[in-house]
Coordinates of C-alpha atoms (C1' of nucleotides) in Angstrom, one line a residue:
Chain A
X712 CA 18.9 40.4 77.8
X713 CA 21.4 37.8 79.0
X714 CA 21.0 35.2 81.8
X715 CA 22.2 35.8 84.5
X716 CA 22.6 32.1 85.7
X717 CA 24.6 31.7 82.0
X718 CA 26.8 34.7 83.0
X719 CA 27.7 32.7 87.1
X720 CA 28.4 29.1 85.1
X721 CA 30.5 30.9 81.6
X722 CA 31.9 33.9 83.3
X723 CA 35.3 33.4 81.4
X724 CA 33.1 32.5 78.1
X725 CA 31.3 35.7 78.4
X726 CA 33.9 37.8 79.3
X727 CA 35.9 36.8 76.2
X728 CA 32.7 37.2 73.9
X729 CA 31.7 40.3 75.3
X730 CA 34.9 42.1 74.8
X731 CA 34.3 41.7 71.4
X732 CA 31.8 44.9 72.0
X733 CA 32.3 46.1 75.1
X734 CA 35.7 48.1 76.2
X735 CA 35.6 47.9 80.1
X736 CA 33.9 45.2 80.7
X737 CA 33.1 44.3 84.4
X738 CA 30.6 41.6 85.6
X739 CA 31.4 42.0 89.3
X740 CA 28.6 44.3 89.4
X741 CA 25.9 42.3 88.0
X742 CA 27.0 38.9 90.1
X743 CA 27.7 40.7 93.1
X744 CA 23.9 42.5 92.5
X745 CA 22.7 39.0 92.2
X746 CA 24.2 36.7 95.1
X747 CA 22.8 40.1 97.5
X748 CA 19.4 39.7 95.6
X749 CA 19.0 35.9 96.1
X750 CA 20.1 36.6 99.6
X751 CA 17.7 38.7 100.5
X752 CA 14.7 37.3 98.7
X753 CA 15.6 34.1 100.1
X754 CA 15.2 35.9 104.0
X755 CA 12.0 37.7 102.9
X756 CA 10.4 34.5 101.6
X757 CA 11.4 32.6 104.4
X758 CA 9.2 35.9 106.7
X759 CA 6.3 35.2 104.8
X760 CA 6.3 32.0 105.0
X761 CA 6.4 31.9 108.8
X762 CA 3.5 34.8 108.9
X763 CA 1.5 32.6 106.5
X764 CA 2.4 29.6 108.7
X765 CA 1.1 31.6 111.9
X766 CA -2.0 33.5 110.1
X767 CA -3.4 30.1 109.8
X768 CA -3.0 29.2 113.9
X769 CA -4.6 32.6 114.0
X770 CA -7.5 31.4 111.7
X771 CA -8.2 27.9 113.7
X772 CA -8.4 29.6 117.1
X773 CA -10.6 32.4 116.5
X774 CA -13.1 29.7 114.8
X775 CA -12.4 27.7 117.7
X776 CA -13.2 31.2 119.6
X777 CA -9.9 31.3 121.1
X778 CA -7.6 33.8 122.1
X779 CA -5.5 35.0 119.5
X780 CA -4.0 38.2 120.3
X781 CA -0.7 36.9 121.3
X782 CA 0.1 35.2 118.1
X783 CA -1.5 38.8 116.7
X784 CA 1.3 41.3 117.9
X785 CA 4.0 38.2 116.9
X786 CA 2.8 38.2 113.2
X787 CA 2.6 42.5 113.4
X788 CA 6.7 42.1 114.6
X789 CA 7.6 39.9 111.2
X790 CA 5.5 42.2 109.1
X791 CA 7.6 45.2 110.3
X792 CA 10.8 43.0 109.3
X793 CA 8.9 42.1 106.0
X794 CA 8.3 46.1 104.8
X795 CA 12.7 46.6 105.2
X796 CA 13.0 43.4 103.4
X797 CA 10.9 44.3 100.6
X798 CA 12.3 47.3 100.0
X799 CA 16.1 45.9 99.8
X800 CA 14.8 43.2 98.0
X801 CA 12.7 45.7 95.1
X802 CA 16.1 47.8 94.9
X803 CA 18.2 44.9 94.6
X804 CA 16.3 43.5 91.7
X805 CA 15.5 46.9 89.9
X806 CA 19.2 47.4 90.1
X807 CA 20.3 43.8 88.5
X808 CA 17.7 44.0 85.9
X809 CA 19.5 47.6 84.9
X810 CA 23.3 46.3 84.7
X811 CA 22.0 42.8 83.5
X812 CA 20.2 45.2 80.3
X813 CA 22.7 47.3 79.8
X814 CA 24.9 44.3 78.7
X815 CA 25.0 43.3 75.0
X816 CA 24.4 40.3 73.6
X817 CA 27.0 37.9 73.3
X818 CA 28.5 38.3 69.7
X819 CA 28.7 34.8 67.3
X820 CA 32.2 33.3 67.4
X821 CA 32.2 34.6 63.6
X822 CA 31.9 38.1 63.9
X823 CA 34.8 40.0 63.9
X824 CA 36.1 42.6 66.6
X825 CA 35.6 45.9 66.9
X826 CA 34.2 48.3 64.9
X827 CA 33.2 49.5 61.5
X828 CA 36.3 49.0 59.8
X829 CA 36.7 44.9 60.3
X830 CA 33.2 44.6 58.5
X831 CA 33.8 41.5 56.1
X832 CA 32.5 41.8 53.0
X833 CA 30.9 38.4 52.2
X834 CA 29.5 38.9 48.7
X835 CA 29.1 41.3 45.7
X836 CA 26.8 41.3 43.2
X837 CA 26.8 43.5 39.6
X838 CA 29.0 45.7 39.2
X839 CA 28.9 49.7 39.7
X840 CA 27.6 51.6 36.9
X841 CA 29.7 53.4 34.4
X842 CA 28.2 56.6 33.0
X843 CA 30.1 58.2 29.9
X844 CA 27.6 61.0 30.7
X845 CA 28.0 63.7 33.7
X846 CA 25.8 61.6 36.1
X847 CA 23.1 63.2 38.1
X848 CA 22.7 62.5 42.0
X849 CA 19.5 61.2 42.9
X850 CA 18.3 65.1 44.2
X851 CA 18.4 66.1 40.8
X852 CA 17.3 63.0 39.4
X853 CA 13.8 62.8 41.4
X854 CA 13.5 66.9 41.2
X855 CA 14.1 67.0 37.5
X856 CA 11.6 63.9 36.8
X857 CA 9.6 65.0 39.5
X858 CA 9.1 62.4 41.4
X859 CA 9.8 64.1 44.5
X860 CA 8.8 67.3 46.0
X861 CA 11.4 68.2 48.9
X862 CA 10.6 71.6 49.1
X863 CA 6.4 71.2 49.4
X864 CA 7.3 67.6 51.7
X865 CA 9.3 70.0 54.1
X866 CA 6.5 72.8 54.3
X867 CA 4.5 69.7 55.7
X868 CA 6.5 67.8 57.9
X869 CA 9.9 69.9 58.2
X870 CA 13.7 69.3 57.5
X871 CA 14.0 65.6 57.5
X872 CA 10.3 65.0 55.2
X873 CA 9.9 64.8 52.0
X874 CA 6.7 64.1 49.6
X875 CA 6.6 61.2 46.5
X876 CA 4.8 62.8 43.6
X877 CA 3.1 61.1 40.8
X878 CA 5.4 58.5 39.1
X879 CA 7.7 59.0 42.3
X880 CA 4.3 57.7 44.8
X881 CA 3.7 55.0 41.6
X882 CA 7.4 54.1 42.1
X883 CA 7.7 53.9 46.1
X884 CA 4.4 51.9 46.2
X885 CA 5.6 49.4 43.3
X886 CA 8.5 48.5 45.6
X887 CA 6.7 48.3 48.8
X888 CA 3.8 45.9 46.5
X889 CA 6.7 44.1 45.1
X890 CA 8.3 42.9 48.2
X891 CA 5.2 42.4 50.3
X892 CA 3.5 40.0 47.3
X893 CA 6.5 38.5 47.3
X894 CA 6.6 37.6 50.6
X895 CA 3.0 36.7 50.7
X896 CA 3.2 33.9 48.2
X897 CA 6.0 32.4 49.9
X898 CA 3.9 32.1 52.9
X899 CA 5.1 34.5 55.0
X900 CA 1.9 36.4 57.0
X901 CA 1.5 39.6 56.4
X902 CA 0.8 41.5 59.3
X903 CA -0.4 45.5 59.0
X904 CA 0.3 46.6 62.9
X905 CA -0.6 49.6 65.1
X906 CA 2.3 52.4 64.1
X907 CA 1.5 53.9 67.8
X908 CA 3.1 51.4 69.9
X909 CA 2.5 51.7 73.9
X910 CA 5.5 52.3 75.7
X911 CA 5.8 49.0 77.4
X912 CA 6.4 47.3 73.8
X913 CA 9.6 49.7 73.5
X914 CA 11.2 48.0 76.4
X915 CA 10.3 44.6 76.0
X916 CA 12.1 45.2 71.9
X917 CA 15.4 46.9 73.9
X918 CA 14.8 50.3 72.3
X919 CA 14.2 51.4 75.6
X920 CA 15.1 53.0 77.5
X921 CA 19.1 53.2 75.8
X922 CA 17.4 54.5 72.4
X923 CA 14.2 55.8 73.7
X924 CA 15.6 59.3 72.4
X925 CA 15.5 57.9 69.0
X926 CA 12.2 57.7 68.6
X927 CA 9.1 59.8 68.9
X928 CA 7.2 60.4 71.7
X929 CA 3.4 61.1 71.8
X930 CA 2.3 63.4 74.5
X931 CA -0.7 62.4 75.8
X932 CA -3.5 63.8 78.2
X933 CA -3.1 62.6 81.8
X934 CA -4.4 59.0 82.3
X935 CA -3.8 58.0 79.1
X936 CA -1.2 55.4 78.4
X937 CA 2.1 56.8 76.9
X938 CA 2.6 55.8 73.2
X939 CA 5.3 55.9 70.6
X940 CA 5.6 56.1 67.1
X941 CA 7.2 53.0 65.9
X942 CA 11.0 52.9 64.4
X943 CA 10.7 49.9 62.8
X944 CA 7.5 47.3 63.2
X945 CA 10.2 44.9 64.3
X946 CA 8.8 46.6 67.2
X947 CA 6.0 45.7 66.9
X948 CA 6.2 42.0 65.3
X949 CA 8.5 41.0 68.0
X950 CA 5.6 41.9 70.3
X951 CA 2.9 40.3 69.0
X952 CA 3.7 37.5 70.9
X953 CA 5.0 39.1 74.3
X954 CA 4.5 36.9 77.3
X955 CA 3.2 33.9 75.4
X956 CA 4.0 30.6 75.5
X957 CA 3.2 29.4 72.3
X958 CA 3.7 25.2 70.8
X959 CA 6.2 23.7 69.3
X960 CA 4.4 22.9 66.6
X961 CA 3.4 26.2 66.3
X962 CA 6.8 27.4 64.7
X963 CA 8.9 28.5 62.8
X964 CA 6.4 31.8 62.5
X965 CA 7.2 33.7 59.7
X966 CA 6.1 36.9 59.2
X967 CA 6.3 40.3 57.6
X968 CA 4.8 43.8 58.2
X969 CA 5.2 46.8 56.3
X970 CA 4.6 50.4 58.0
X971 CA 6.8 53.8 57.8
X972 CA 9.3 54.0 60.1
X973 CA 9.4 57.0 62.4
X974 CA 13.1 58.3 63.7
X975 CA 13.7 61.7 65.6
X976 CA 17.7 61.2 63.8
X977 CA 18.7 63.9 66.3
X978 CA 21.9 65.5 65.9
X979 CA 23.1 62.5 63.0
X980 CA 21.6 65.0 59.8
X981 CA 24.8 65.6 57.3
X982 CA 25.1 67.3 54.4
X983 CA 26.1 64.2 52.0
X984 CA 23.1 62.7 53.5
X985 CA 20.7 65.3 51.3
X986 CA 17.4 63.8 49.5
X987 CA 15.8 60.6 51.1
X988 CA 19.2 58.9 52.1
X989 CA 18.4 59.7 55.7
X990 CA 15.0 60.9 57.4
X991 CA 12.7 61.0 59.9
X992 CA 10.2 58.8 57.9
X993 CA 11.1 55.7 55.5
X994 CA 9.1 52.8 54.5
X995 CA 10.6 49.6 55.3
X996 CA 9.3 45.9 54.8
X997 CA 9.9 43.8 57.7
X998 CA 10.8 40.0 57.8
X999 CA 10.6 38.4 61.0
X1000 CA 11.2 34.6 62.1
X1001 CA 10.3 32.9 65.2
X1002 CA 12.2 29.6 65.9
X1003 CA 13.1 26.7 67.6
X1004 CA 16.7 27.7 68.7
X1005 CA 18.3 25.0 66.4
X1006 CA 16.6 26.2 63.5
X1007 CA 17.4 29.8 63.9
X1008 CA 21.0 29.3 61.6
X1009 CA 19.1 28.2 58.8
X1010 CA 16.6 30.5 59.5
X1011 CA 19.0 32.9 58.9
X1012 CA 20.2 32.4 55.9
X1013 CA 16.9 32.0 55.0
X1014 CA 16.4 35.8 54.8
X1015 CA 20.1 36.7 53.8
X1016 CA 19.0 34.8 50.4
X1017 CA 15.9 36.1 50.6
X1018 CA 17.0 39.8 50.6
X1019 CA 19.5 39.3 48.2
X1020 CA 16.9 37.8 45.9
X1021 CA 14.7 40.9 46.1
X1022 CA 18.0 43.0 45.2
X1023 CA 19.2 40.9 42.7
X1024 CA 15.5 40.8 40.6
X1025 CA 15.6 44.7 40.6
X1026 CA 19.2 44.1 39.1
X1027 CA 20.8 46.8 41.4
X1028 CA 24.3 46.6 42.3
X1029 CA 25.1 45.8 45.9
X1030 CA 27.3 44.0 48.7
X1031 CA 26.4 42.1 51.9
X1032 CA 28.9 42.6 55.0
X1033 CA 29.3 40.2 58.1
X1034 CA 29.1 43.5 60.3
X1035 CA 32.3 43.7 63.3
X1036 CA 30.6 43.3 66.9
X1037 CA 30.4 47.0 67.5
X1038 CA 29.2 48.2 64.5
X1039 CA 26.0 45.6 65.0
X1040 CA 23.1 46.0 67.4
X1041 CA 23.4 45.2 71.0
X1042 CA 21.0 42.9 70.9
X1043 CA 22.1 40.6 68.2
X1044 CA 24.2 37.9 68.0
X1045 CA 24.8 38.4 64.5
X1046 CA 24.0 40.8 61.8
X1047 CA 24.3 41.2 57.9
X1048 CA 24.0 44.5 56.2
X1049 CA 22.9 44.6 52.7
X1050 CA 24.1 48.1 51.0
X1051 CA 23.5 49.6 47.5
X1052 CA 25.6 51.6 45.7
X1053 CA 24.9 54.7 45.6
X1054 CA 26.9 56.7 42.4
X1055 CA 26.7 60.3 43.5
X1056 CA 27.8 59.4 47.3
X1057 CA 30.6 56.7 45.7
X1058 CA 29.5 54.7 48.8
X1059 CA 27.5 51.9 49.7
X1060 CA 24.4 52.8 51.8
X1061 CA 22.4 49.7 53.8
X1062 CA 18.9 48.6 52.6
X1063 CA 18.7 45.6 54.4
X1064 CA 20.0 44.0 58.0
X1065 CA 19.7 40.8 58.6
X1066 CA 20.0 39.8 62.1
X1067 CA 19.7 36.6 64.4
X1068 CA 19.1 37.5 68.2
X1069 CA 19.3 33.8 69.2
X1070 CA 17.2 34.6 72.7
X1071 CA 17.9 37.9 73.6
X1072 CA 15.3 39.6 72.7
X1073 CA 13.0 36.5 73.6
X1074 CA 14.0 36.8 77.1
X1075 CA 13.2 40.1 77.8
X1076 CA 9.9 40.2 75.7
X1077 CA 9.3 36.7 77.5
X1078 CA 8.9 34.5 74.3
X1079 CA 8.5 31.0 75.2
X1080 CA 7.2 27.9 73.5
X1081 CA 6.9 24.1 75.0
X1082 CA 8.2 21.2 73.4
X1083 CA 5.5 18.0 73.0
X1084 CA 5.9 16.0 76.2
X1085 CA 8.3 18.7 77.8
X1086 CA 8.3 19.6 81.8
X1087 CA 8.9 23.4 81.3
X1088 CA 9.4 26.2 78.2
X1089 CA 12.5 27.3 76.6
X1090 CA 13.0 30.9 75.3
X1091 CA 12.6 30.6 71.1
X1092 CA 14.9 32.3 68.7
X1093 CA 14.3 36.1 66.7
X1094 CA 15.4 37.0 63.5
X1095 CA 14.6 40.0 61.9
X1096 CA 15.8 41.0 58.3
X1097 CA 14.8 44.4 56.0
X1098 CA 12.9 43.3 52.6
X1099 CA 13.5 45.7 52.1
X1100 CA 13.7 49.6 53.1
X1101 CA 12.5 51.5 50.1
X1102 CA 13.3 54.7 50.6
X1103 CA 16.7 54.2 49.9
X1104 CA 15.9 52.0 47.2
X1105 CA 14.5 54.7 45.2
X1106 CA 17.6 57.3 45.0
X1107 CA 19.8 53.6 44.2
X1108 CA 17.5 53.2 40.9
X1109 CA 17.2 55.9 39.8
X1110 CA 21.0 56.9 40.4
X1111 CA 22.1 53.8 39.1
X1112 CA 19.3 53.0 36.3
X1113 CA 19.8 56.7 34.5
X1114 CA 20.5 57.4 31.3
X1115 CA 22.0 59.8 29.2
X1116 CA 18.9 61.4 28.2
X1117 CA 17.8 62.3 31.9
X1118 CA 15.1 59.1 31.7
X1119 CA 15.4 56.3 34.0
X1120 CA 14.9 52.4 33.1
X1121 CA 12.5 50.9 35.3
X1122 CA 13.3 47.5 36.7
X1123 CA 11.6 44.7 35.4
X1124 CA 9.8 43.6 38.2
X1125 CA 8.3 47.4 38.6
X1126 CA 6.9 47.6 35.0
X1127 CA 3.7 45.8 35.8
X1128 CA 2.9 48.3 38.6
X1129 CA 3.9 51.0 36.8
X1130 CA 2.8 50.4 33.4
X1131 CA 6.0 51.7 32.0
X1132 CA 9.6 50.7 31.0
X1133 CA 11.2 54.5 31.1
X1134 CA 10.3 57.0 33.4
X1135 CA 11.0 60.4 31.2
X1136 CA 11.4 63.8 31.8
X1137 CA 8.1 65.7 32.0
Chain B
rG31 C1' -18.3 60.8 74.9
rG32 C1' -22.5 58.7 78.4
rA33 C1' -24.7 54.3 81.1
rA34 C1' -24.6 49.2 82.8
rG35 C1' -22.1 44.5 83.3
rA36 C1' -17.8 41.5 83.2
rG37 C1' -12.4 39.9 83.6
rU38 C1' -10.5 33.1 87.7
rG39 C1' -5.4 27.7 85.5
rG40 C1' -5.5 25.1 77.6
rC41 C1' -11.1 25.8 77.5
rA42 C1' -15.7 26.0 80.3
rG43 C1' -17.0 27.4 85.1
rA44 C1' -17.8 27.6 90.9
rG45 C1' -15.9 30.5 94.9
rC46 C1' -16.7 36.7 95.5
rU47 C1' -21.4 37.7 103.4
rG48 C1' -12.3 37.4 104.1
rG49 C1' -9.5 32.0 107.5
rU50 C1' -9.7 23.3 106.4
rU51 C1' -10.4 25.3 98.8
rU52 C1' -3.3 23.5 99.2
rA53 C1' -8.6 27.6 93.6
rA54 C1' -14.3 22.9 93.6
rU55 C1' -16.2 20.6 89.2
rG56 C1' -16.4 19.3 84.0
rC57 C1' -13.9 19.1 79.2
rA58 C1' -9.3 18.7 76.6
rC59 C1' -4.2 17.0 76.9
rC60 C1' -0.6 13.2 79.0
rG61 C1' 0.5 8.3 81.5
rG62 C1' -1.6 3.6 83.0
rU63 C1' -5.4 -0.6 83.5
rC64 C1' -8.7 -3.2 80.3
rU65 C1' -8.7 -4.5 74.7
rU66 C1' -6.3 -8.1 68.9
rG67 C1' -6.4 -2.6 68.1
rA68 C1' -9.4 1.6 69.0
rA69 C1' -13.5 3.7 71.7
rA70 C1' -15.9 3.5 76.3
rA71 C1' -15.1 2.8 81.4
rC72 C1' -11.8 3.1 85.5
rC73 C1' -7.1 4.9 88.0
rG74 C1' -3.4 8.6 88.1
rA75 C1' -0.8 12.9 86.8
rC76 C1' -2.1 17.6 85.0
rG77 C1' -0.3 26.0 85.5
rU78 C1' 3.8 29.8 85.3
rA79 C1' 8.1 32.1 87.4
rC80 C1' 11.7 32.3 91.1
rC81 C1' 14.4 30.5 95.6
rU82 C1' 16.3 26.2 98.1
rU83 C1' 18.1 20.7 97.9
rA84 C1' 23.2 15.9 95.6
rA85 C1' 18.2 14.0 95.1
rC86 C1' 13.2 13.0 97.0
rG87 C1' 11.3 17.3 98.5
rG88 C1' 10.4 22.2 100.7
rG89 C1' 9.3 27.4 100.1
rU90 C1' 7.5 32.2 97.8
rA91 C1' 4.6 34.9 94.3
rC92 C1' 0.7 35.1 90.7
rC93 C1' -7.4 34.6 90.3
rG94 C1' -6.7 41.6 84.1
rG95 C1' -2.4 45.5 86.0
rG96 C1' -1.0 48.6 90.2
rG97 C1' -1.9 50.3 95.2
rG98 C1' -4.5 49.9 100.0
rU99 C1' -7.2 47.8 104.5
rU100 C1' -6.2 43.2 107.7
rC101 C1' -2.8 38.8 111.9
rG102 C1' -4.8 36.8 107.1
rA103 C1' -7.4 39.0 100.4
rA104 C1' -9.6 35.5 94.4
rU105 C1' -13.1 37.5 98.2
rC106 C1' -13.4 44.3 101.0
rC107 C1' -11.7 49.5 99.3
rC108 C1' -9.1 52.9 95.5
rU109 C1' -7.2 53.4 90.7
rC110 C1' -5.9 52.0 85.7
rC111 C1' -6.5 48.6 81.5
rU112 C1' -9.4 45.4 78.5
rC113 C1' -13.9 43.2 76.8
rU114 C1' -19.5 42.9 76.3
rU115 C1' -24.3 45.3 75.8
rC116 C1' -27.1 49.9 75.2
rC117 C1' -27.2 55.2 73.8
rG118 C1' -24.6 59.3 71.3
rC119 C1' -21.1 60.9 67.5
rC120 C1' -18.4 59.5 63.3
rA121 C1' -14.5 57.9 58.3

RNA sequence: GGAAGAGUGGCAGAGCUGGUUUAAUGCACCGGUCUUGAAAACCGACGUACCUUAACGGGUACCGGGGGUUCGAAUCCCUCCUCUUCCGCCA
């Protein structure tokens, strides 16, 4: 979420960022909101205060065992004034808080505008693959080697499921115990959080309510607290530490998580999308910084070297794109996509996105940390980056690590887990 | 699942028969005096958010969350959440 008092003192700053993402753009709404709002709050304080003031005449004369009763009926006349002004004053916020959310964040100076199609590619690393064999798509590849089961995964979950069989499991799992020992040993802390998140922590990460038809919903008996099933445990990393104030010396905070990742992917199913490029669950590594707000640049490319690190040691070939203001999150400032080729689809397809929020999402999940010796708290910075999401990682080595003979070369870095070098047909 | 108890400022801990308590007191932290330096002692400051003011300052809200009673709620009532202990069930 933005500040608002940013928005009053940079209007023409904002206006010219935000343009970058947004087509018609109009503030008036949200200042207009807040110059009523600070009106009328101002008014309703000032009631209170004057009922407070008399309340307390009240309280001296009746232990003086005075009358009281005018003073009585004059506090019962404000308190009729205070019920209108509270109610104005609740609408007037709830209404700010919804325009001032449903703006995006303001985009870095270095990402380009518009959409898709301006993404910059910053780097490229390998090259793509040349088979002088008719190559297999990564369907084939995992059915024929049998590493995955699409038919049996959708009699369990449905369209959109799938199930990892034997080496396929030993595969997935190597990945997901690659990246998160890797991470470990460079300090990060490995966090394993709740994948039913309560509803609360859905708004206070943005998802909702704009995406909160992205993700699944858990009915629950009445009473109970609602719950989802987490998208991403960005979700939930990012609130761990909702409405803290934590120390300076306290960050950076660098963390990872791993957990599935749960998305309903309504209506967005398509045909070239078959096998595990797209799907209701994926398993995803999670990288997540907490900083000081002048750290959070170097923080950054922190985990863009990071993630590329972890894509270069499996020796796949991929590129990293500075991502055009709509094509990124709302809530980020900036974002990097990492994206494998894929052979069969002839495209690339994203593994990783690395993102810097600056304090967007530390304002609305009220993130704060104190300086040594400072007065008050400052929001911190978020970054969150994939290292990686494996289910896409899977189809990319096996496409792009097949050979002639229908076997696949397993990346170094796998061998130990899997105690081969060549996963061959059955 | 059943029963009982408890949630107060960084921590501990009063207040909880409603109104001089603006949330006492202690510890920690910070500033100062003293000291060669430190400790001790003493003095002072010491929550968060928002509104207002050029500034000093003033105001409002917050005692787990929400709602209610009242002129007035940390204190009374309702409800939800969390924790502790005991019983039951269980991977």
């Amino acid at each position: 979420m933005l500040d608002i008092k940013f928005i009053k003192q940079n209007r023409a700053q904002v206006e010219a960022l935000l343009s970058k993402r947004v087509d018609d753009l109009d503030l008036d709404k949200v200042l207009d909101l807040d110059v009523k709002s600070k009106k009328v709050t101002t008014d309703l304080e000032k009631l209170r205060s004057d009922r407070n003031q008399i309340s307390k005449q009240i309280g001296q004369l009746k232990r003086n065992k005075e009358d009281s009763t005018a003073l009585e009926s004059d506090v019962q006349k404000i308190n009729d004034l205070i019920k209108e002004q509270t109610e104005a004053a609740t609408s007037l916020k709830e209404n700010l808080l919804n325009e001032l959310s449903k703006l995006p964040n303001l985009p870095d100076p270095r990402v380009p505008e518009g959409g898709k199609e301006n993404n910059q590619v910053v780097k490229t690393y390998g090259e793509k693959p040349v088979f002088d064999f008719k190559n297999k798509d990564h369907v084939d590849l995992c059915t024929d080697l049998k590493l995955i089961d699409y038919e049996r995964g959708v009699k369990l979950g449905g369209a959109g499921f799938w199930l990892y069989t034997g080496v396929g499991a030993a595969l997935e799992w190597a990945l997901l115990n690659y990246f998160c020992t890797t991470h470990f040993k460079d300090g990060y802390t490995f966090m394993l959080p709740p994948h039913l998140l309560l509803n609360a922590n859905g708004y206070a990460a943005g998802q909702f309510p704009k995406f909160a038809g992205e993700v699944f919903h858990l009915k629950t008996e009445e009473g109970d607290q609602e719950r989802f099933l987490l998208p991403t445990s960005e979700t939930a990393i990012l609130n761990v530490y909702r409405d803290e104030v934590l120390n300076e010396e306290d960050l950076p905070i660098k963390a990872f998580a791993y957990s599935p990742c749960y998305r309903s992917e309504r209506g967005s199913s398509r045909t070239e999308e078959r096998g595990c490029i797209r799907g209701h669950q994926f398993n995803k590594v999670e990288m997540f910084h907490f900083t000081k707000p002048e750290d959070s640049e170097a923080a950054l490319h922190e985990l863009i070297g990071r993630a590329e690190q972890l894509m270069e040691d499996l020796g796949l070939h991929y590129r990293t794109s500075l991502l055009a203001a709509k094509d990124a999150s709302a809530s980020m400032a900036i974002t990097y996509d990492i994206e494998v080729w894929i052979p069969s689809m002839g495209i690339y397809k994203e593994v990783s996105s690395i993102s810097l929020a600056n304090e967007f999402q530390a304002r609305r999940a009220k993130i704060r940390f104190k300086r040594k010796g400072a007065k008050s708290t400052e929001f911190l910075h978020t970054l969150n980056a994939s290292g990686l999401a494996t289910s896409r990682l899977l189809p990319a080595i096996v496409e792009q690590f097949q050979q002639a003979d229908g076997s696949v070369l397993v990346p170094k870095p796998l061998q130990p887990w899997l105690g081969m070098e060549v996963i061959k047909l059955p």
